[in-house]
């Protein structure tokens, strides 16, 4: 098995669709495990498994509130991914700008 950089590990973690769905939910607000289960219609065991992976990788953190765990997003790993993507933005920005100009010409 090879050695992965933190960014490669981050891509492997966020590459899983259920984990991306959890991250998307947590992007808007903190949520309990039960709320994540209900919103995503996933079994508690699956939610807990994905949250454990996200927590161990540093994407989320939990706090205990009464009898439940409440999770929130940690921005640092996503900032690392964003920093890695920064040099590539110019490629898709240029393509989007070209497409917008083309669509504007077609509407005239």
PDB file of C-alpha atoms in Angstrom:
ATOM      1  CA  UNK A   1       0.000   0.000   0.000  1.00  0.00           C
ATOM      2  CA  UNK A   2       1.337   3.455  -0.935  1.00  0.00           C
ATOM      3  CA  UNK A   3       1.620   6.497   1.219  1.00  0.00           C
ATOM      4  CA  UNK A   4      -1.062   9.100   0.575  1.00  0.00           C
ATOM      5  CA  UNK A   5      -0.805  12.837   1.075  1.00  0.00           C
ATOM      6  CA  UNK A   6      -3.438  14.502   3.245  1.00  0.00           C
ATOM      7  CA  UNK A   7      -5.166  15.870   0.142  1.00  0.00           C
ATOM      8  CA  UNK A   8      -5.297  12.430  -1.495  1.00  0.00           C
ATOM      9  CA  UNK A   9      -6.767  11.021   1.714  1.00  0.00           C
ATOM     10  CA  UNK A  10      -9.290  13.865   1.784  1.00  0.00           C
ATOM     11  CA  UNK A  11     -10.384  13.093  -1.773  1.00  0.00           C
ATOM     12  CA  UNK A  12     -10.806   9.425  -0.865  1.00  0.00           C
ATOM     13  CA  UNK A  13     -12.950  10.384   2.115  1.00  0.00           C
ATOM     14  CA  UNK A  14     -15.167  12.890   0.316  1.00  0.00           C
ATOM     15  CA  UNK A  15     -15.370  10.622  -2.724  1.00  0.00           C
ATOM     16  CA  UNK A  16     -18.005   8.539  -0.928  1.00  0.00           C
ATOM     17  CA  UNK A  17     -21.514   9.890  -1.751  1.00  0.00           C
ATOM     18  CA  UNK A  18     -23.032   9.375   1.716  1.00  0.00           C
ATOM     19  CA  UNK A  19     -20.173  11.244   3.365  1.00  0.00           C
ATOM     20  CA  UNK A  20     -20.604  14.118   0.898  1.00  0.00           C
ATOM     21  CA  UNK A  21     -24.313  14.203   1.754  1.00  0.00           C
ATOM     22  CA  UNK A  22     -23.476  14.388   5.466  1.00  0.00           C
ATOM     23  CA  UNK A  23     -20.955  17.173   4.856  1.00  0.00           C
ATOM     24  CA  UNK A  24     -23.548  19.077   2.822  1.00  0.00           C
ATOM     25  CA  UNK A  25     -26.044  18.849   5.679  1.00  0.00           C
ATOM     26  CA  UNK A  26     -23.465  19.994   8.200  1.00  0.00           C
ATOM     27  CA  UNK A  27     -22.458  22.920   5.981  1.00  0.00           C
ATOM     28  CA  UNK A  28     -25.699  24.685   6.903  1.00  0.00           C
ATOM     29  CA  UNK A  29     -25.805  23.877  10.630  1.00  0.00           C
ATOM     30  CA  UNK A  30     -24.836  21.522  13.418  1.00  0.00           C
ATOM     31  CA  UNK A  31     -26.892  18.331  13.487  1.00  0.00           C
ATOM     32  CA  UNK A  32     -27.432  15.354  15.741  1.00  0.00           C
ATOM     33  CA  UNK A  33     -26.963  11.798  14.519  1.00  0.00           C
ATOM     34  CA  UNK A  34     -30.745  11.313  14.662  1.00  0.00           C
ATOM     35  CA  UNK A  35     -31.371  14.381  12.541  1.00  0.00           C
ATOM     36  CA  UNK A  36     -28.820  13.225   9.951  1.00  0.00           C
ATOM     37  CA  UNK A  37     -30.499   9.797   9.870  1.00  0.00           C
ATOM     38  CA  UNK A  38     -33.925  11.341   9.264  1.00  0.00           C
ATOM     39  CA  UNK A  39     -32.788  13.883   6.685  1.00  0.00           C
ATOM     40  CA  UNK A  40     -30.800  11.360   4.645  1.00  0.00           C
ATOM     41  CA  UNK A  41     -33.081   8.384   5.348  1.00  0.00           C
ATOM     42  CA  UNK A  42     -30.074   6.290   6.307  1.00  0.00           C
ATOM     43  CA  UNK A  43     -29.838   3.677   9.056  1.00  0.00           C
ATOM     44  CA  UNK A  44     -28.188   4.824  12.287  1.00  0.00           C
ATOM     45  CA  UNK A  45     -25.359   2.305  11.872  1.00  0.00           C
ATOM     46  CA  UNK A  46     -24.467   3.735   8.444  1.00  0.00           C
ATOM     47  CA  UNK A  47     -24.619   7.328   9.654  1.00  0.00           C
ATOM     48  CA  UNK A  48     -22.436   6.482  12.649  1.00  0.00           C
ATOM     49  CA  UNK A  49     -19.910   4.660  10.452  1.00  0.00           C
ATOM     50  CA  UNK A  50     -19.591   7.603   8.055  1.00  0.00           C
ATOM     51  CA  UNK A  51     -19.417  10.120  10.897  1.00  0.00           C
ATOM     52  CA  UNK A  52     -16.617   8.114  12.496  1.00  0.00           C
ATOM     53  CA  UNK A  53     -14.604   8.228   9.253  1.00  0.00           C
ATOM     54  CA  UNK A  54     -15.255  11.964   8.887  1.00  0.00           C
ATOM     55  CA  UNK A  55     -14.349  12.608  12.540  1.00  0.00           C
ATOM     56  CA  UNK A  56     -11.117  10.580  12.394  1.00  0.00           C
ATOM     57  CA  UNK A  57     -10.113  12.481   9.234  1.00  0.00           C
ATOM     58  CA  UNK A  58     -10.825  15.815  10.900  1.00  0.00           C
ATOM     59  CA  UNK A  59     -13.756  16.851   8.690  1.00  0.00           C
ATOM     60  CA  UNK A  60     -16.231  16.967  11.577  1.00  0.00           C
ATOM     61  CA  UNK A  61     -16.181  17.236  15.334  1.00  0.00           C
ATOM     62  CA  UNK A  62     -18.762  16.193  17.891  1.00  0.00           C
ATOM     63  CA  UNK A  63     -19.925  17.496  21.204  1.00  0.00           C
ATOM     64  CA  UNK A  64     -22.195  15.810  23.695  1.00  0.00           C
ATOM     65  CA  UNK A  65     -25.475  17.569  24.344  1.00  0.00           C
ATOM     66  CA  UNK A  66     -27.616  15.770  26.938  1.00  0.00           C
ATOM     67  CA  UNK A  67     -28.077  12.231  25.570  1.00  0.00           C
ATOM     68  CA  UNK A  68     -26.981  12.905  22.005  1.00  0.00           C
ATOM     69  CA  UNK A  69     -23.936  13.785  19.952  1.00  0.00           C
ATOM     70  CA  UNK A  70     -24.106  16.918  17.842  1.00  0.00           C
ATOM     71  CA  UNK A  71     -21.767  17.163  14.866  1.00  0.00           C
ATOM     72  CA  UNK A  72     -20.403  20.198  13.110  1.00  0.00           C
ATOM     73  CA  UNK A  73     -18.172  20.775  10.125  1.00  0.00           C
ATOM     74  CA  UNK A  74     -14.482  21.578  10.554  1.00  0.00           C
ATOM     75  CA  UNK A  75     -13.307  23.764   7.671  1.00  0.00           C
ATOM     76  CA  UNK A  76      -9.569  22.998   7.733  1.00  0.00           C
ATOM     77  CA  UNK A  77      -9.568  19.776   5.640  1.00  0.00           C
ATOM     78  CA  UNK A  78     -11.879  21.389   3.083  1.00  0.00           C
ATOM     79  CA  UNK A  79      -9.596  24.420   2.958  1.00  0.00           C
ATOM     80  CA  UNK A  80      -6.703  22.081   2.090  1.00  0.00           C
ATOM     81  CA  UNK A  81      -8.726  20.589  -0.771  1.00  0.00           C
ATOM     82  CA  UNK A  82      -9.711  24.086  -1.913  1.00  0.00           C
ATOM     83  CA  UNK A  83      -6.068  25.204  -1.864  1.00  0.00           C
ATOM     84  CA  UNK A  84      -5.082  22.178  -3.934  1.00  0.00           C
ATOM     85  CA  UNK A  85      -7.826  22.970  -6.482  1.00  0.00           C
ATOM     86  CA  UNK A  86      -6.930  26.679  -6.763  1.00  0.00           C
ATOM     87  CA  UNK A  87      -4.433  26.331  -9.658  1.00  0.00           C
ATOM     88  CA  UNK A  88      -7.034  24.418 -11.687  1.00  0.00           C
ATOM     89  CA  UNK A  89      -9.804  27.015 -11.299  1.00  0.00           C
ATOM     90  CA  UNK A  90      -8.476  29.072 -14.174  1.00  0.00           C
ATOM     91  CA  UNK A  91      -9.308  26.195 -16.547  1.00  0.00           C
ATOM     92  CA  UNK A  92     -12.980  25.909 -15.693  1.00  0.00           C
ATOM     93  CA  UNK A  93     -13.403  29.649 -15.115  1.00  0.00           C
ATOM     94  CA  UNK A  94     -12.212  30.325 -18.657  1.00  0.00           C
ATOM     95  CA  UNK A  95     -14.578  27.676 -20.064  1.00  0.00           C
ATOM     96  CA  UNK A  96     -17.548  29.025 -18.122  1.00  0.00           C
ATOM     97  CA  UNK A  97     -16.765  32.576 -19.255  1.00  0.00           C
ATOM     98  CA  UNK A  98     -16.577  31.406 -22.884  1.00  0.00           C
ATOM     99  CA  UNK A  99     -19.866  29.544 -22.550  1.00  0.00           C
ATOM    100  CA  UNK A 100     -21.568  32.606 -21.041  1.00  0.00           C
ATOM    101  CA  UNK A 101     -20.341  34.797 -23.911  1.00  0.00           C
ATOM    102  CA  UNK A 102     -21.561  32.218 -26.441  1.00  0.00           C
ATOM    103  CA  UNK A 103     -25.003  32.029 -24.804  1.00  0.00           C
ATOM    104  CA  UNK A 104     -25.238  35.807 -24.687  1.00  0.00           C
ATOM    105  CA  UNK A 105     -24.536  35.976 -28.447  1.00  0.00           C
ATOM    106  CA  UNK A 106     -27.192  33.332 -29.154  1.00  0.00           C
ATOM    107  CA  UNK A 107     -29.837  35.305 -27.235  1.00  0.00           C
ATOM    108  CA  UNK A 108     -29.249  38.450 -29.318  1.00  0.00           C
TER     109      UNK A 108
END
